Short mmCIF file of C-alpha atoms in Angstrom, two decimals:
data_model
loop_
_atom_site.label_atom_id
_atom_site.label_comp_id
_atom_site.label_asym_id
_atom_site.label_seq_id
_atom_site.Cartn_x
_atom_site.Cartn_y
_atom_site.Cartn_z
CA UNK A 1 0.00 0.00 0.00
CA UNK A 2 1.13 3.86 -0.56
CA UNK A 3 1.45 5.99 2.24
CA UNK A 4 -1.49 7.77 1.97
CA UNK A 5 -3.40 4.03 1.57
CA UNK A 6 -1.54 3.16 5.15
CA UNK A 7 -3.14 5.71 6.66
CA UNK A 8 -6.38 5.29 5.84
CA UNK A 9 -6.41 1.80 6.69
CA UNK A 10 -4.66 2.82 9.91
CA UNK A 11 -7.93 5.58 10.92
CA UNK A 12 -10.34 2.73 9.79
CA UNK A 13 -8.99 0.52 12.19
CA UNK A 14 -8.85 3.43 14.78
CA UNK A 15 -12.56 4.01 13.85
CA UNK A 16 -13.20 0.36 14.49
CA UNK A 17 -11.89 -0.36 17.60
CA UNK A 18 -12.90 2.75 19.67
CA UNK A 19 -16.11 2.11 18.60
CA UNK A 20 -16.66 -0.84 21.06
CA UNK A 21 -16.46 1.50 23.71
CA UNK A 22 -19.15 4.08 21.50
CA UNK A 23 -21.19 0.26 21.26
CA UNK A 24 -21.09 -0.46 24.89
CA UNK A 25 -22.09 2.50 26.32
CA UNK A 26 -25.26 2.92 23.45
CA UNK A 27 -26.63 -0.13 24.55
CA UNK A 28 -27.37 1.52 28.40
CA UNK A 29 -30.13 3.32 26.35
CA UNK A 30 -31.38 0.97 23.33
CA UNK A 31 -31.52 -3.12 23.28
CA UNK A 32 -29.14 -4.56 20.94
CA UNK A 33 -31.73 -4.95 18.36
CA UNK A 34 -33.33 -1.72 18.20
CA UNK A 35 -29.68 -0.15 18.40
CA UNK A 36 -28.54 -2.23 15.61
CA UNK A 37 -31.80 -1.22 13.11
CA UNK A 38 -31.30 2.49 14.31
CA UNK A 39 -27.51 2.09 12.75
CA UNK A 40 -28.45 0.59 9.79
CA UNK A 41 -31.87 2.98 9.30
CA UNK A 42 -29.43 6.26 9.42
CA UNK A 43 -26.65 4.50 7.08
CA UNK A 44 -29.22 4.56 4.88
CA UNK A 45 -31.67 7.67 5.07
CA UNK A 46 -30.84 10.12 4.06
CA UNK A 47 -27.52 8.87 1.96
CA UNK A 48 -29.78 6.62 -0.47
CA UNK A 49 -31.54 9.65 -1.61
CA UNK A 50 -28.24 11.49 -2.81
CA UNK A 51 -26.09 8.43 -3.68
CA UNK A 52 -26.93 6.37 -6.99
CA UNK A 53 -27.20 2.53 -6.50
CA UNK A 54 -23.99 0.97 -7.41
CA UNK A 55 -24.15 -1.35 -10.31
CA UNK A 56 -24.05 -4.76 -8.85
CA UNK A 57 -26.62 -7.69 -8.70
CA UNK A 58 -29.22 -7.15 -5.78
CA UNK A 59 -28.79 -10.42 -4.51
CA UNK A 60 -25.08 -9.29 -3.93
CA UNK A 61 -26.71 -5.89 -1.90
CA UNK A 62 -29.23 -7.92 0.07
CA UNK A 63 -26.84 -11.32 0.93
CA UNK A 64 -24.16 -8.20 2.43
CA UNK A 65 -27.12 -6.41 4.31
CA UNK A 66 -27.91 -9.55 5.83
CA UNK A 67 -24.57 -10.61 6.89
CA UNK A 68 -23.44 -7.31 8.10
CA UNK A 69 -26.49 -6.24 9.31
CA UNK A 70 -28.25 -9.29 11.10
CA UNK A 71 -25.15 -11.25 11.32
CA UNK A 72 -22.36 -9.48 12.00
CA UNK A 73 -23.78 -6.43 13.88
CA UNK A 74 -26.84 -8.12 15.27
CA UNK A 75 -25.26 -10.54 17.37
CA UNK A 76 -22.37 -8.60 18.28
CA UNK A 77 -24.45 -6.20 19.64
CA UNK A 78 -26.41 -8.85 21.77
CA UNK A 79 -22.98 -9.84 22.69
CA UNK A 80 -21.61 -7.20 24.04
CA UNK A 81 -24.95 -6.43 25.90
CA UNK A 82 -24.14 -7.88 29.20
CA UNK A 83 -22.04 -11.63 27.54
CA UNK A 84 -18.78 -10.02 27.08
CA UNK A 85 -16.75 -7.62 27.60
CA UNK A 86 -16.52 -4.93 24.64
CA UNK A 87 -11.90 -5.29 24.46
CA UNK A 88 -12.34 -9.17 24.28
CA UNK A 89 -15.14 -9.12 21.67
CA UNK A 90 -12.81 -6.44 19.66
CA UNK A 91 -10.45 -9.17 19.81
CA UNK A 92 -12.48 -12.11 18.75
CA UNK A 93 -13.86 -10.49 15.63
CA UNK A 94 -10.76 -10.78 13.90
CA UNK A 95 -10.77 -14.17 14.16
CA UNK A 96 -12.71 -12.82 10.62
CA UNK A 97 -9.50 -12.62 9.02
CA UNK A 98 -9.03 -16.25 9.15
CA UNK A 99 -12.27 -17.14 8.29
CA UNK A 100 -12.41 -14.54 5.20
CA UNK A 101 -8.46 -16.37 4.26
CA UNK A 102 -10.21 -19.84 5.15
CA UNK A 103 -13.23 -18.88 2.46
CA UNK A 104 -10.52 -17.58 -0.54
CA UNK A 105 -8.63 -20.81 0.12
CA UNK A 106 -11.90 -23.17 -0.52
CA UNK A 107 -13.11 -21.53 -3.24
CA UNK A 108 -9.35 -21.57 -4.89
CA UNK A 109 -8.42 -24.93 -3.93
CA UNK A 110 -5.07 -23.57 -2.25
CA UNK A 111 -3.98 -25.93 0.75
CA UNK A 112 -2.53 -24.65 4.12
CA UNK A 113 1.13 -24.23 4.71
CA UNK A 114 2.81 -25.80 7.50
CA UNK A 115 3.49 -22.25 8.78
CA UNK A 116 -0.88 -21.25 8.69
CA UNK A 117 -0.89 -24.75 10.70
CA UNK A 118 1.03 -23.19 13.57
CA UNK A 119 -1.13 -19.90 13.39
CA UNK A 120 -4.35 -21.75 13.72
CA UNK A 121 -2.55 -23.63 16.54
CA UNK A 122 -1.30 -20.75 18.18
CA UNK A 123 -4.96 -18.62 17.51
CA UNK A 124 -6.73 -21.94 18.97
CA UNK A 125 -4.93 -21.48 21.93
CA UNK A 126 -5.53 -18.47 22.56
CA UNK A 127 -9.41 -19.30 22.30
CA UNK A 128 -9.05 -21.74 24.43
CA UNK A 129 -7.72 -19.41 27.35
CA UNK A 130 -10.82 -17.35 27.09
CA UNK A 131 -13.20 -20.44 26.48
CA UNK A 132 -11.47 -21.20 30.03
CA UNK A 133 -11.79 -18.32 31.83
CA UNK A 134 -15.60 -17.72 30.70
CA UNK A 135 -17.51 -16.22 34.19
CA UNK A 136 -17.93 -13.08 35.23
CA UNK A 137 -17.97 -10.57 32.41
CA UNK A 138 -17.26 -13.12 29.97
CA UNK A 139 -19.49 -15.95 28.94
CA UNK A 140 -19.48 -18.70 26.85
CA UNK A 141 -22.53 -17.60 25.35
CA UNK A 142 -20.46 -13.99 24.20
CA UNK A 143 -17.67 -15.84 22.69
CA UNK A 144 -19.80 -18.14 20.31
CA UNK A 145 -21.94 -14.84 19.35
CA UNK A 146 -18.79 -13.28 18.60
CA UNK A 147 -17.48 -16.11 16.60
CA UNK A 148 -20.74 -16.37 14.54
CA UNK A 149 -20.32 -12.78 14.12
CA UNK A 150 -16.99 -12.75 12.82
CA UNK A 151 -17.62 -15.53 10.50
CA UNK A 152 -20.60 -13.30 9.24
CA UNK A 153 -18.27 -10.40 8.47
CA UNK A 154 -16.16 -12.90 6.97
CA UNK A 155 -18.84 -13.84 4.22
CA UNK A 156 -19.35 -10.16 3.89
CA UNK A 157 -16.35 -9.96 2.98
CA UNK A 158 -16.51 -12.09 0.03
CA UNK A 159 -19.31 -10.20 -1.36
CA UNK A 160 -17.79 -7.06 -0.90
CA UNK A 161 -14.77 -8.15 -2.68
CA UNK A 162 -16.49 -9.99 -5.13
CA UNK A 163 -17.98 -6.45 -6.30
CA UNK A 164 -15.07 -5.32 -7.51
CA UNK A 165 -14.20 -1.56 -8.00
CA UNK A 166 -16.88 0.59 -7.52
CA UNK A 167 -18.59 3.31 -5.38
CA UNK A 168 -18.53 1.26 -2.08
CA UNK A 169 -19.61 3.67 -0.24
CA UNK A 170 -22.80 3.61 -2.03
CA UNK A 171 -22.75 0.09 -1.52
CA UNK A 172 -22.75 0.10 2.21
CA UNK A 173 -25.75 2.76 2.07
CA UNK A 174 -27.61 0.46 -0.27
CA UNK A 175 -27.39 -2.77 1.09
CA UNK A 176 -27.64 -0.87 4.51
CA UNK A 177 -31.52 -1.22 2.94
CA UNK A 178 -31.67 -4.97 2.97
CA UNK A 179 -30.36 -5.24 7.28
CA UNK A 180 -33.35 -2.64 8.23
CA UNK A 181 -36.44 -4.58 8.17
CA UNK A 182 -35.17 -7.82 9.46
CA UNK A 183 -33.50 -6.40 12.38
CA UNK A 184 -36.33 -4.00 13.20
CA UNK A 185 -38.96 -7.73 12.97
CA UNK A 186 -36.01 -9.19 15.07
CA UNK A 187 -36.31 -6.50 17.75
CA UNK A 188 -39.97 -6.23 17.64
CA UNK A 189 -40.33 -10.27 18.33
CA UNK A 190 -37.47 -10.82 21.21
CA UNK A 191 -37.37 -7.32 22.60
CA UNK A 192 -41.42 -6.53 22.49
CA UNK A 193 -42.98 -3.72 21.04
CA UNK A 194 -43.85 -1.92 24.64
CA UNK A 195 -39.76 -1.91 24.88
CA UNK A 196 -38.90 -0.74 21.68
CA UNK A 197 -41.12 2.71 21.70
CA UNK A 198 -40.17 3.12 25.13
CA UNK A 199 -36.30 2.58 24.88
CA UNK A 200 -36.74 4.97 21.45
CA UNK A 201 -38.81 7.57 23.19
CA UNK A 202 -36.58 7.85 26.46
CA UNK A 203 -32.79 7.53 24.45
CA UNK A 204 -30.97 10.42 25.47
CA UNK A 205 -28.31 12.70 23.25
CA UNK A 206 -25.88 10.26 23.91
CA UNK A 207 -27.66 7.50 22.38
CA UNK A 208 -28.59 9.11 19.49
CA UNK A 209 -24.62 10.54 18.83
CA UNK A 210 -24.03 6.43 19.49
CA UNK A 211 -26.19 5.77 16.26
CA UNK A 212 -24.80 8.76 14.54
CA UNK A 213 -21.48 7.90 15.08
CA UNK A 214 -22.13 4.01 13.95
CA UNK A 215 -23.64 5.49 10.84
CA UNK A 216 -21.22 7.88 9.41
CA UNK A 217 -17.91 6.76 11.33
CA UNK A 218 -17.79 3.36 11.38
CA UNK A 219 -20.52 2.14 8.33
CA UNK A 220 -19.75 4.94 6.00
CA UNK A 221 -16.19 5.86 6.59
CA UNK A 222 -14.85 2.20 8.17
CA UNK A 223 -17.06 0.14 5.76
CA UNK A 224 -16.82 2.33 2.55
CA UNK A 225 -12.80 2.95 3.09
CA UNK A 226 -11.76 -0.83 3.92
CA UNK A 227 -14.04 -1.99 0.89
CA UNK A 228 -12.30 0.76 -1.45
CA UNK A 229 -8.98 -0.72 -0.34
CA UNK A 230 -9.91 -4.42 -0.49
CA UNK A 231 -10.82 -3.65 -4.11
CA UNK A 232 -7.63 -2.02 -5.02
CA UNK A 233 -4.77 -3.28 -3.26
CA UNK A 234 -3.86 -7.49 -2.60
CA UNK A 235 -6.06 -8.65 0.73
CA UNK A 236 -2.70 -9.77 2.04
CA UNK A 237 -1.71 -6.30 2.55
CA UNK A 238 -5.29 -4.57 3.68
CA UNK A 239 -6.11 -7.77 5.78
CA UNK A 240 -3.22 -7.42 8.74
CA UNK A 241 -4.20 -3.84 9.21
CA UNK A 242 -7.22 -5.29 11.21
CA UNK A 243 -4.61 -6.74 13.51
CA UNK A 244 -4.43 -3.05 15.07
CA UNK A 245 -8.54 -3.43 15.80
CA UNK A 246 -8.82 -5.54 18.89
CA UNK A 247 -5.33 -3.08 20.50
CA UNK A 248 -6.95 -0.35 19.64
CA UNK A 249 -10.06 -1.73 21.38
CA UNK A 250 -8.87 -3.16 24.42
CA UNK A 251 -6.97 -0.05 25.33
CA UNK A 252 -10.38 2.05 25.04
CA UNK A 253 -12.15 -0.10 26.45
CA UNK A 254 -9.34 -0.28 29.56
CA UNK A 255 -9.28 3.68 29.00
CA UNK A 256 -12.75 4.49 29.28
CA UNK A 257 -14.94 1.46 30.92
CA UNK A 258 -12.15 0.35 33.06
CA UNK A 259 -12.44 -3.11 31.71
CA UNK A 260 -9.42 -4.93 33.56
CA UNK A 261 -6.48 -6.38 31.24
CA UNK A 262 -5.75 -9.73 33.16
CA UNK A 263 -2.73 -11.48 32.76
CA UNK A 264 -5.03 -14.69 30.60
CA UNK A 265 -6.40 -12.06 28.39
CA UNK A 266 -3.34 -10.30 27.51
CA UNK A 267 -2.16 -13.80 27.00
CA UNK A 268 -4.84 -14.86 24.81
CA UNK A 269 -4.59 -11.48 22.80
CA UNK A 270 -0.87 -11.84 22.11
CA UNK A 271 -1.23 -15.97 20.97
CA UNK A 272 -4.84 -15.28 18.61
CA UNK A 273 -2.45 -12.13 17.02
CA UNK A 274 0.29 -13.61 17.00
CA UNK A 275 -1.56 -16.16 15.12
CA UNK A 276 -3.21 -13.70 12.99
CA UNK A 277 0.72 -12.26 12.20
CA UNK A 278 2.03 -16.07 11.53
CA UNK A 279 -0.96 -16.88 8.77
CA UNK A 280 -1.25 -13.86 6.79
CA UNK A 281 2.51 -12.46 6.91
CA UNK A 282 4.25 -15.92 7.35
CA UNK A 283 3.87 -17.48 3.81
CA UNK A 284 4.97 -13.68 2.33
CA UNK A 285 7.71 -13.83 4.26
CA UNK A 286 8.78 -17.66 3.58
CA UNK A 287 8.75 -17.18 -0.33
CA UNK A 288 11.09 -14.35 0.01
CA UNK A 289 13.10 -16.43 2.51
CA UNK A 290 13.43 -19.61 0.21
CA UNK A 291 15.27 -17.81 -2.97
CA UNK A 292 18.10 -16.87 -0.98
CA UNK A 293 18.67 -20.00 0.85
#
């Protein structure tokens, strides 16, 4: 990547990780369902009426809406809403950059390397630890959501990628239209309808800055930048950037909720990005290794 690429992919990642803090402290105002249909409803309106719809199938809009929307954000939300801590979920959804590698591979026929063996090893380790120290802040419950999740961004990945070059901001706004109405049927059938008008009626300033923020921040600008960058530069070279996310995340979250950095989860953050490193920089690094020797 250029310079100018770097940084961009370094204030997405910025964007991304604070914003687990931003999501935390939202949902002491809105359920996780109603919060996650209010970001998707301003992505949308009023952007859609300004922004022309890009020119890519609309199965390709409405599978991303759905995966981002309900699956991604959905359960993360529910996550973080009382299952798990908002620094440890910002580090279990990049276990979406194995999964989206994982999802290339299959559909390319490419086989693991010996070195992406020890990453998943030292990645499932790392899961492990936290699978193990579930209690407390930190269920069991949270770290499957938060898998599912991930492996939802993952597939939204392959969409995304699969549009190729074009306006992707307009493509988060449009397929922004597709997540809406499930997630607002969602909320209406777990959360009730007496809680939904009440929670929307009674959010404060700071709730509604919480949606604004999830809008234009991290949908328009995180979504919209990453997407521009998958489409023009190798995924190898975008993909570690989101190594930064959960760091960025559990400082915040240390920073501003006072979420305590244990010894195990320090531990299982440095083994699932160290694993993270070892799969997507390892095989770079062996091919320009094996020449010389």
């Amino acid at each position: 990547m250029t310079p100018r690429a770097f940084l961009l992919a370094l204030a997405v990642v910025a964007v991304w990780g604070t914003n687990f803090v931003v999501i935390k402290l939202a949902l002491g105002e809105l359920p996780p369902l109603l919060f996650a249909a209010l970001r998707f409803a301003a992505v949308v309106f009023p952007a859609a009426l300004f922004l022309k719809r890009p020119g890519v199938p609309m199965r390709d809009l409405a599978a991303y809406g759905l995966l981002i929307g309900v699956g991604q954000f959905g359960l993360l939300f529910i996550a973080i809403d009382g299952l798990i801590a908002p620094g440890l979920a910002s580090l279990l959804m990049q276990v979406q950059v194995f999964f989206t590698i994982a999802l290339v591979m299959r559909s390319t026929g490419e086989r693991l390397l010996r070195i992406q063996w020890l990453a998943l090893a030292l990645a499932g380790t790392g899961l492990g630890i936290i699978v193990a120290h579930t209690g407390g802040t930190t269920t069991l419950a949270g770290v499957a959501l938060c898998l599912v999740a991930a492996l939802s961004w993952a597939f939204g990945n392959i969409v995304q990628r699969r549009a190729g070059r074009i306006d992707m901001l307009a493509f988060v706004v449009w397929s922004s239209l597709f997540a809406v109405p499930p997630l607002i049927v969602l909320a209406l059938v777990f959360e009730g309808p007496s809680v939904v008008v009440a929670a929307t009626l009674a959010a404060g300033w700071g709730a509604w800055l919480a949606v604004l923020w999830q809008a234009v921040g991290n949908a328009m600008f995180g979504f919209g930048a990453w997407g521009w960058l998958l489409a023009r530069y190798p995924a190898a070279s975008v993909a570690p950037m989101a190594l930064l996310v959960p760091v960025f995340g559990m400082a915040a979250s240390a920073w501003f909720l006072g979420e305590p950095l244990q010894p195990w989860k320090l531990g299982a953050g440095a083994l699932i990005l160290g694993g993270l490193a070892v799969n997507l920089l390892g095989p770079r690094l062996l091919r320009r290794a094996l020449p010389v020797a």
